[in-house]
Short mmCIF file of C-alpha atoms (C1' of nucleotides) in Angstrom, two decimals:
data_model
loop_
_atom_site.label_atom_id
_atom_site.label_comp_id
_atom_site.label_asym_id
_atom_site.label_seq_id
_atom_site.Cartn_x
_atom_site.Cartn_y
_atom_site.Cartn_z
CA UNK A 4 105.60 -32.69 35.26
CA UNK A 5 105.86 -34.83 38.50
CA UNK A 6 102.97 -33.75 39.78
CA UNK A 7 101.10 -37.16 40.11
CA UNK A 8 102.75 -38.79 37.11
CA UNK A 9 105.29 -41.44 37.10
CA UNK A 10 109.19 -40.38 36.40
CA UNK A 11 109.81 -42.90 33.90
CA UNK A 12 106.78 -41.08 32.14
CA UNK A 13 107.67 -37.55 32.66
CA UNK A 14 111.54 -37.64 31.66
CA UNK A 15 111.45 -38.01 28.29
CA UNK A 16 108.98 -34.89 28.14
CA UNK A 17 111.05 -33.17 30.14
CA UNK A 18 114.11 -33.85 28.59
CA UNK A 19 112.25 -32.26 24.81
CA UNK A 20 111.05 -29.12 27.63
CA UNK A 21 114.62 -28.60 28.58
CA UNK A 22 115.92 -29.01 24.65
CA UNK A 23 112.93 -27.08 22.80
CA UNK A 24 113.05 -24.12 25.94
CA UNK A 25 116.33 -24.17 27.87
CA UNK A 26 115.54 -21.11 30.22
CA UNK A 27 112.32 -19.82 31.67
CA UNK A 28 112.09 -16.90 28.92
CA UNK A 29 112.70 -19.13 25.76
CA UNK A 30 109.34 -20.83 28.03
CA UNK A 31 107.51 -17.59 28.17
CA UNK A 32 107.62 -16.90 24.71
CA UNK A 33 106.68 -20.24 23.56
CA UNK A 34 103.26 -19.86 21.67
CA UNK A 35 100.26 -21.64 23.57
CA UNK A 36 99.49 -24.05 20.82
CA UNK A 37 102.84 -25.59 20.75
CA UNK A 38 103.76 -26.34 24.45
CA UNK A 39 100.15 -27.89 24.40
CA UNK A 40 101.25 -30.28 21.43
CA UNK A 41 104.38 -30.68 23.27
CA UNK A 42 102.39 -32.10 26.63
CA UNK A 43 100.47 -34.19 24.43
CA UNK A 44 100.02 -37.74 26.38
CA UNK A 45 101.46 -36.38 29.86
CA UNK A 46 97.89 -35.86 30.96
CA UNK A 47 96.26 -33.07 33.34
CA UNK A 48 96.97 -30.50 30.72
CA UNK A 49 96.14 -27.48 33.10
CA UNK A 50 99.44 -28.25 34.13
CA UNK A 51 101.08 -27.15 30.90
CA UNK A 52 98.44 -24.25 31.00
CA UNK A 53 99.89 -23.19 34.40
CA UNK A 54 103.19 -23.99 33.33
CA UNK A 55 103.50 -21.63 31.03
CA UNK A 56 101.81 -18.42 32.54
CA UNK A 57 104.03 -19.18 35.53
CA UNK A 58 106.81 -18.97 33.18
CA UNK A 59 105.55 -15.67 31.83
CA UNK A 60 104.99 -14.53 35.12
CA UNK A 61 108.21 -15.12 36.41
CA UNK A 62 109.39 -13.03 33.50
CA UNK A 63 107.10 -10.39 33.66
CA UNK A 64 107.11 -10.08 37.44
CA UNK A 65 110.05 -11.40 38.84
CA UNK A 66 112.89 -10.57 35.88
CA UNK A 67 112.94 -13.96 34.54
CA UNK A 68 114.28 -15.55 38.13
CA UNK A 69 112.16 -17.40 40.31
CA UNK A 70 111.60 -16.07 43.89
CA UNK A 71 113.66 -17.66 46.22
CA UNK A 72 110.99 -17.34 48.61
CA UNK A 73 108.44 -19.65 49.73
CA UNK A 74 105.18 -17.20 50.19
CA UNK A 75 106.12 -15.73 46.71
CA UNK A 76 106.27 -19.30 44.87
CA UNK A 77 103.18 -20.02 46.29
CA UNK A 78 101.36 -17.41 44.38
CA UNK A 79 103.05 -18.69 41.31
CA UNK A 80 100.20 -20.80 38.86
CA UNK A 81 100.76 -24.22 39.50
CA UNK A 82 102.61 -24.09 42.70
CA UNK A 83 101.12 -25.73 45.78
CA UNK A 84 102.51 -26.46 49.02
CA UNK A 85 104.31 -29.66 47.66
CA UNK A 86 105.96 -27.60 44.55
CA UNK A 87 106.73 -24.65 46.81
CA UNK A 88 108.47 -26.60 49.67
CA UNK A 89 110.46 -29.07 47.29
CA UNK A 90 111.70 -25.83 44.97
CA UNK A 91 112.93 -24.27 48.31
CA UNK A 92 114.55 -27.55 48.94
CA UNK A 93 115.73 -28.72 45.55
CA UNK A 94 116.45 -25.50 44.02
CA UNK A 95 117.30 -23.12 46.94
CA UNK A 96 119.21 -25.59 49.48
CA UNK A 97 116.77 -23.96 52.18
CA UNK A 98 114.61 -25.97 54.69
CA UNK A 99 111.30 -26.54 53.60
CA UNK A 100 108.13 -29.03 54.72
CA UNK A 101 108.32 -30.81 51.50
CA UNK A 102 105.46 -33.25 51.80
CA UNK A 103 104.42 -35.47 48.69
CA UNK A 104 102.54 -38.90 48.72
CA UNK A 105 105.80 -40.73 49.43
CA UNK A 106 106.42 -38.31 52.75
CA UNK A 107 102.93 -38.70 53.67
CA UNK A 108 102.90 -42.82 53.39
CA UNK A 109 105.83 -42.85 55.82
CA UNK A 110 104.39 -40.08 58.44
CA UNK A 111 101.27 -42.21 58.21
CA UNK A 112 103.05 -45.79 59.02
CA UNK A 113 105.46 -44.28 61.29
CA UNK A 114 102.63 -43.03 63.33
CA UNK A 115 99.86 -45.33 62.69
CA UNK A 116 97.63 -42.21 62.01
CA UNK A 117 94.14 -43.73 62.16
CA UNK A 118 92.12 -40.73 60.28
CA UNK A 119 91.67 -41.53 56.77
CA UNK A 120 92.89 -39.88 53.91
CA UNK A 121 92.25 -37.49 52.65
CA UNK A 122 91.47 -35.68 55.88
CA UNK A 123 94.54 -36.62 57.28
CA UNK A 124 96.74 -34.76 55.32
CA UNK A 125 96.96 -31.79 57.27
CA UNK A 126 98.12 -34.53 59.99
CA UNK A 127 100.38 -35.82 57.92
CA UNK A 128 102.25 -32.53 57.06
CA UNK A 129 102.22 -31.46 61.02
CA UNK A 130 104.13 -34.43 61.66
CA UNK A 131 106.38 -34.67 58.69
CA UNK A 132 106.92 -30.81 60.09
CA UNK A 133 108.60 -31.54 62.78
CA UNK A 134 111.41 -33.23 60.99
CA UNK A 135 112.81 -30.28 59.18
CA UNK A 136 116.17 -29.84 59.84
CA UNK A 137 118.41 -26.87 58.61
CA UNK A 138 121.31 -28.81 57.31
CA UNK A 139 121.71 -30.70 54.11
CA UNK A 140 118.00 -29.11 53.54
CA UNK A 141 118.37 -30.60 50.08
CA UNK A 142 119.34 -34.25 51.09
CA UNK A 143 116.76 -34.66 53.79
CA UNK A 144 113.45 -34.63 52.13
CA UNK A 145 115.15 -36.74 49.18
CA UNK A 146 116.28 -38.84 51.52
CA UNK A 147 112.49 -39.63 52.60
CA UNK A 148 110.80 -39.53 49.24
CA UNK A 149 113.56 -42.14 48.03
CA UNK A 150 112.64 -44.62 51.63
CA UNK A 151 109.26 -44.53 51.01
CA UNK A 152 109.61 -45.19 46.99
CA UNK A 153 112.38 -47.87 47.38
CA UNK A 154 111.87 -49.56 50.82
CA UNK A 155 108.32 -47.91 52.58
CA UNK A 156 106.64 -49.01 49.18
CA UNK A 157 102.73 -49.18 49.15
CA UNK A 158 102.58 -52.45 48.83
CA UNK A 159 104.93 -55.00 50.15
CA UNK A 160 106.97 -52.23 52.21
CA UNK A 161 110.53 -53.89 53.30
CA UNK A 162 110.72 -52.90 56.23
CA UNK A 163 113.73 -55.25 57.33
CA UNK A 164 115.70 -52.77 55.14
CA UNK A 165 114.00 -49.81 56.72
CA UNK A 166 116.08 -48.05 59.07
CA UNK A 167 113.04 -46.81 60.78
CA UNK A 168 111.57 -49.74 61.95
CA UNK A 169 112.69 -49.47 65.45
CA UNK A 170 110.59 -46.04 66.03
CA UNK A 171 107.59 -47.02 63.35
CA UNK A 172 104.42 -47.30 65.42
CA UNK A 173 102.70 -48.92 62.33
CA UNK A 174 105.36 -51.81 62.22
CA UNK A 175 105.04 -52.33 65.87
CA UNK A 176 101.38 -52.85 65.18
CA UNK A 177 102.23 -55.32 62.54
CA UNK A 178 100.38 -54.33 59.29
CA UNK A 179 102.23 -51.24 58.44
CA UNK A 180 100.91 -51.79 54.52
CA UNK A 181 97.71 -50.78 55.68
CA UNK A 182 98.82 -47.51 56.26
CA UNK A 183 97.70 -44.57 54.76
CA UNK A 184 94.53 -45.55 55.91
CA UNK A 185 91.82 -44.74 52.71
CA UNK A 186 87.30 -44.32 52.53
CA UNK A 187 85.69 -46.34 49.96
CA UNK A 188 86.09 -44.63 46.52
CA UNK A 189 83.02 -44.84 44.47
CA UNK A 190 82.95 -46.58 41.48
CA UNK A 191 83.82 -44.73 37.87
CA UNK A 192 80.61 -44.41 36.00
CA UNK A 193 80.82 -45.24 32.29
CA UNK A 194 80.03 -42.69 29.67
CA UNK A 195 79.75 -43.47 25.98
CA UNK A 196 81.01 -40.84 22.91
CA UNK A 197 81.26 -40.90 19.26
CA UNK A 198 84.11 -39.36 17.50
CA UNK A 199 84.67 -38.98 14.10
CA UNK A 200 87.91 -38.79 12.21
CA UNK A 201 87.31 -37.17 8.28
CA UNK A 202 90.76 -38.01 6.77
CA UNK A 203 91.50 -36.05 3.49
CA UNK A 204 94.96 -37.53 1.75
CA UNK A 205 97.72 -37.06 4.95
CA UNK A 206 95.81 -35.13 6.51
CA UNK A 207 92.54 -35.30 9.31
CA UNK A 208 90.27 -32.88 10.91
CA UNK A 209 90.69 -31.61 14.17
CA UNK A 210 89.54 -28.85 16.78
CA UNK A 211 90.86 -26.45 19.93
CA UNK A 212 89.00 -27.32 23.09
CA UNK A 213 88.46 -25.08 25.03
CA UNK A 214 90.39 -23.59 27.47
CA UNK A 215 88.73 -24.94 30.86
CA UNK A 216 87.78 -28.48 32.10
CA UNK A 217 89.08 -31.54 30.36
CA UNK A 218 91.35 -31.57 28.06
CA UNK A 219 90.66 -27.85 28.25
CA UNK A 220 93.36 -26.28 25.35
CA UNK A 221 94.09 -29.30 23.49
CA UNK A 222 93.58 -30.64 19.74
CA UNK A 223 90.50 -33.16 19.29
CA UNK A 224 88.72 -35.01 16.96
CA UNK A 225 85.03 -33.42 16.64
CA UNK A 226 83.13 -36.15 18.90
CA UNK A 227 79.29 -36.71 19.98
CA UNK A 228 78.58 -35.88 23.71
CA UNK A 229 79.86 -38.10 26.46
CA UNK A 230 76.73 -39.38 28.27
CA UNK A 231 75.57 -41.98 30.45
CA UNK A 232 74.03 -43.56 27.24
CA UNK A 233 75.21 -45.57 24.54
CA UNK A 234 74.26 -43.82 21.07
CA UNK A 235 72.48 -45.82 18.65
CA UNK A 236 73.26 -45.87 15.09
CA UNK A 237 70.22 -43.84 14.35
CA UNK A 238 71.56 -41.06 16.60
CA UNK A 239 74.68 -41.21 14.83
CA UNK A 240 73.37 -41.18 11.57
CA UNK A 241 71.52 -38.51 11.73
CA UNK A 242 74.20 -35.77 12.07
CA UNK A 243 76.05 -37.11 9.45
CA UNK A 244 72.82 -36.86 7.28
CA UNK A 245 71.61 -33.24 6.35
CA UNK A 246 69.27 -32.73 9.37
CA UNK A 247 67.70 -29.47 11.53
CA UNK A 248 70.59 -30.49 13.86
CA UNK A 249 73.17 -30.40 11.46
CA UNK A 250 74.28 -26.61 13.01
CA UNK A 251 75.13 -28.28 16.23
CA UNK A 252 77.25 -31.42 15.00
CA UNK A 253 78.66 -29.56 11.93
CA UNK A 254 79.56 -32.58 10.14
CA UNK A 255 80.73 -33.28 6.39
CA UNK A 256 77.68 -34.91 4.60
CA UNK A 257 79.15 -38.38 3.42
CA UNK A 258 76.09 -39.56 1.54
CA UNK A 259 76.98 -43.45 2.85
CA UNK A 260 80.52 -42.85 2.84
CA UNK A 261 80.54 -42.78 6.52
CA UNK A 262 82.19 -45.83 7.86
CA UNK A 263 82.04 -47.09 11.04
CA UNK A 264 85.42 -48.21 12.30
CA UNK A 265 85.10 -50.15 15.71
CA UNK A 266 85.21 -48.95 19.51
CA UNK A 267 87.89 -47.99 22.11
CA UNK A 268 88.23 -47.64 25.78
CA UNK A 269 89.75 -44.82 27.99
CA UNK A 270 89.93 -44.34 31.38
CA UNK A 271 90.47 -40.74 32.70
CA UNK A 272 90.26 -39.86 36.29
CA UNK A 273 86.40 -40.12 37.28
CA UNK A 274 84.76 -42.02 34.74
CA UNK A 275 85.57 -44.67 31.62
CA UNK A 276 84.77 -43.76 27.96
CA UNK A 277 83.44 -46.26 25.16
CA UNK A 278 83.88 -44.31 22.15
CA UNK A 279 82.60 -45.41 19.02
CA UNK A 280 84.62 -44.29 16.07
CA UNK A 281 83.30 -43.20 12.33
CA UNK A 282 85.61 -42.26 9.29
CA UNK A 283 85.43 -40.42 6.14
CA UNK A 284 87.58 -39.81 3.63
CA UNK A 285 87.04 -36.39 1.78
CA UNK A 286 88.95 -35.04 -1.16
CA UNK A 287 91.16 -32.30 -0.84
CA UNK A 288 88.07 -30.16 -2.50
CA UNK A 289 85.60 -31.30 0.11
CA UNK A 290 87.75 -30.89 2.52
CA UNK A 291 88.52 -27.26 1.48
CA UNK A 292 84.39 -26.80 1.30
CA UNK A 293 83.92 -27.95 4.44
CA UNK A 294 86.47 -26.06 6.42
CA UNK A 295 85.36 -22.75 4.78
CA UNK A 296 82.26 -22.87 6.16
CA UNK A 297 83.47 -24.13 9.69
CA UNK A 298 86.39 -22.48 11.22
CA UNK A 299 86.01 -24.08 14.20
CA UNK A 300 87.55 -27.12 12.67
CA UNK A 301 91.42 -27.22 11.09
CA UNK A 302 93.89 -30.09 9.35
CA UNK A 303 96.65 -31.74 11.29
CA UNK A 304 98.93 -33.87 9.21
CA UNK A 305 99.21 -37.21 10.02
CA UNK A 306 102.85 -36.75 10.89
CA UNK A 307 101.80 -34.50 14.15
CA UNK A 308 99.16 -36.69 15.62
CA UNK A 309 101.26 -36.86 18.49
CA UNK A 310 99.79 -33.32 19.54
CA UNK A 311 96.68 -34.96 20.23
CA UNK A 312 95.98 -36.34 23.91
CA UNK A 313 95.55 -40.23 24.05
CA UNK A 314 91.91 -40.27 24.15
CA UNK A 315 91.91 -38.90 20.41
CA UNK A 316 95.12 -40.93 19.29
CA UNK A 317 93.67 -44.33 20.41
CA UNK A 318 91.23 -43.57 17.59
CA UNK A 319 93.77 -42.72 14.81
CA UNK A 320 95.42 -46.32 16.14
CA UNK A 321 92.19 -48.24 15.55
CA UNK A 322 92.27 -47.15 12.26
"C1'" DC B 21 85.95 -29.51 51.15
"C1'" DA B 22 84.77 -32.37 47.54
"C1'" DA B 23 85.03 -32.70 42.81
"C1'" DC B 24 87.63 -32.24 38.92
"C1'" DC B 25 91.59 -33.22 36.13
"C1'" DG B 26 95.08 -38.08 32.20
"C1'" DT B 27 97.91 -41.62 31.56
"C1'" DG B 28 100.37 -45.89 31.85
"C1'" DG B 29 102.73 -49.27 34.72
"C1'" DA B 30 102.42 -52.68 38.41
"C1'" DT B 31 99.91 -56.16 40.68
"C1'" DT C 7 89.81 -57.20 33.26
"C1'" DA C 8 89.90 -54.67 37.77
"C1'" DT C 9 92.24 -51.91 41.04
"C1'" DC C 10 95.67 -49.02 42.74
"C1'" DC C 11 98.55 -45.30 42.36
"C1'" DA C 12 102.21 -41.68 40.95
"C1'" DA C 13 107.32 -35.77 43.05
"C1'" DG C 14 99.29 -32.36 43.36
"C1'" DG C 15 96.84 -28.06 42.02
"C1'" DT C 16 92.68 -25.59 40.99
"C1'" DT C 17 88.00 -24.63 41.35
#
DNA sequence: CAACCGTGGAT
DNA sequence: TATCCAAGGTT
């Protein structure tokens, strides 16, 4: 759950992980659909993906116990060299390289390493390398993950407080903040959706992504194409009028109960959403029709639209 | 090796 | 509003 997200974010879902599944089997038999509802709004939902066919791994494989071995953990799904290293440390009191953004940030100040990210993280971990030590294996890298989070900080480091300053190379040099040194990013293109949220009595519409890319194994709301584009009203209207396309946006025919409902932004990773939003409400008969004949779509109550990721529940708020 | 993959808080 | 960034991994 920490990988790349926030503690403050992640604890309260792992605190629910730790209640719903207390041990790595109650995990592994978890069914798919719900540890994905569970991960709702945590983001990078491969993780959960990978999270739980590790756990079933480790049970299949490994009797339920994870390997106290770094090589083996390392073949695990969703361990890297960061997860592997800080398990070993964490969980197994043995030595390990753990390296994470905070480790590299200090490595990078302390030496004043002047190749960019991200090529310079194979620097980075050679030098954090060479301060392994053997005792208090667990303290150590915690030790340098809390520095660099409380006092080596990305911005505004306070390094009066630090009690590295004397053998930091980037403090000597005077701008240690400038450190890890970063290449221009290019600039998130904009992409423009429609979705469309058919509400019958407490309950909406919703479908199962699919398993790969984004959002890959989540709920959604069925949606127009993201494209570079905006979609005009005529392109909208038209699926939700009977049309030669209508097989490709299978859409409830409103006859001018359609509704258009306002606009949202979201930002994911590489690129910004506008989505325009359109609602319909459908009796419980329509409704019934309509899902009949497409069983791609199914009803979520109201009461679990937590189970969808934000980009979908920013609609249901705008409503 | 670069691109892909979410979200929300801090500044 | 714009930018950065967080206990990275997979493809």
């Amino acid at each position: 759950m920490l990988q790349q997200t926030t503690v403050p974010h992640a604890l309260p879902y792992f605190e629910k992980f730790m209640a719903l599944w207390p041990t790595v089997r109650d995990l592994a038999a978890a069914p798919d659909e719900r540890v994905m509802a569970e991960w709702a709004g945590l983001g990078y939902y491969s993780r959960a993906r990978n999270l739980l066919k590790c756990a079933r791994v480790v049970v299949s494989e490994h009797g339920g116990v994870f390997p106290a071995d770094e090589v083996a953990l390392l073949m695990l799904p969703s361990f890297g060299p960061y997860t592997a290293a800080a398990v070993m440390s964490f969980a197994f009191g043995k030595a390990a390289n753990v390296v994470d953004g905070n480790i590299e940030r200090i490595m990078s100040r302390l030496y004043a390493v002047k190749t960019p990210m991200p090529a310079a993280k194979p620097v980075l971990r050679e030098l954090a390398g060479r301060w392994v030590r053997d005792d208090r294996a667990r303290d150590w890298p915690q030790a340098l993950m809390d520095l660099a989070s409380a006092v080596c900080r990305p911005k505004s480091p306070l390094c009066m407080l630090c009690p590295l300053r004397e053998a930091c190379a980037g403090f000597a040099e005077g701008n240690p903040d400038i450190y890890p040194l970063k290449t221009a990013r290019a600039p998130k293109p904009v992409r423009y959706g429609v979705a469309f949220l058919i509400v019958s009595e407490d309950s909406f519409i919703v479908e199962r992504r699919p398993d790969k890319g984004l959002l890959g194994g989540m709920l959604g709301l069925p949606h127009l194409d993201w494209r570079d584009e905006v979609w005009s009203e005529d392109e909208i209207v038209t699926p939700l009028s009977p049309s030669p396309d209508a097989s490709h946006h299978p859409l409830p025919q409103g006859e001018g109960r359609w509704v258009s409902v306002g606009t949202y932004d979201h930002v994911f990773t590489h690129f910004a959403l506008k989505q325009q939003v359109w609602q319909l409400e459908l009796s419980a008969q329509e409704v019934s029709a309509f899902l009949r004949q497409h069983n791609q779509y199914q009803l979520l109550p109201w009461a679990d639209k937590k189970a969808l990721p934000t980009v979908f529940g920013k609609a249901l708020r705008l409503v």
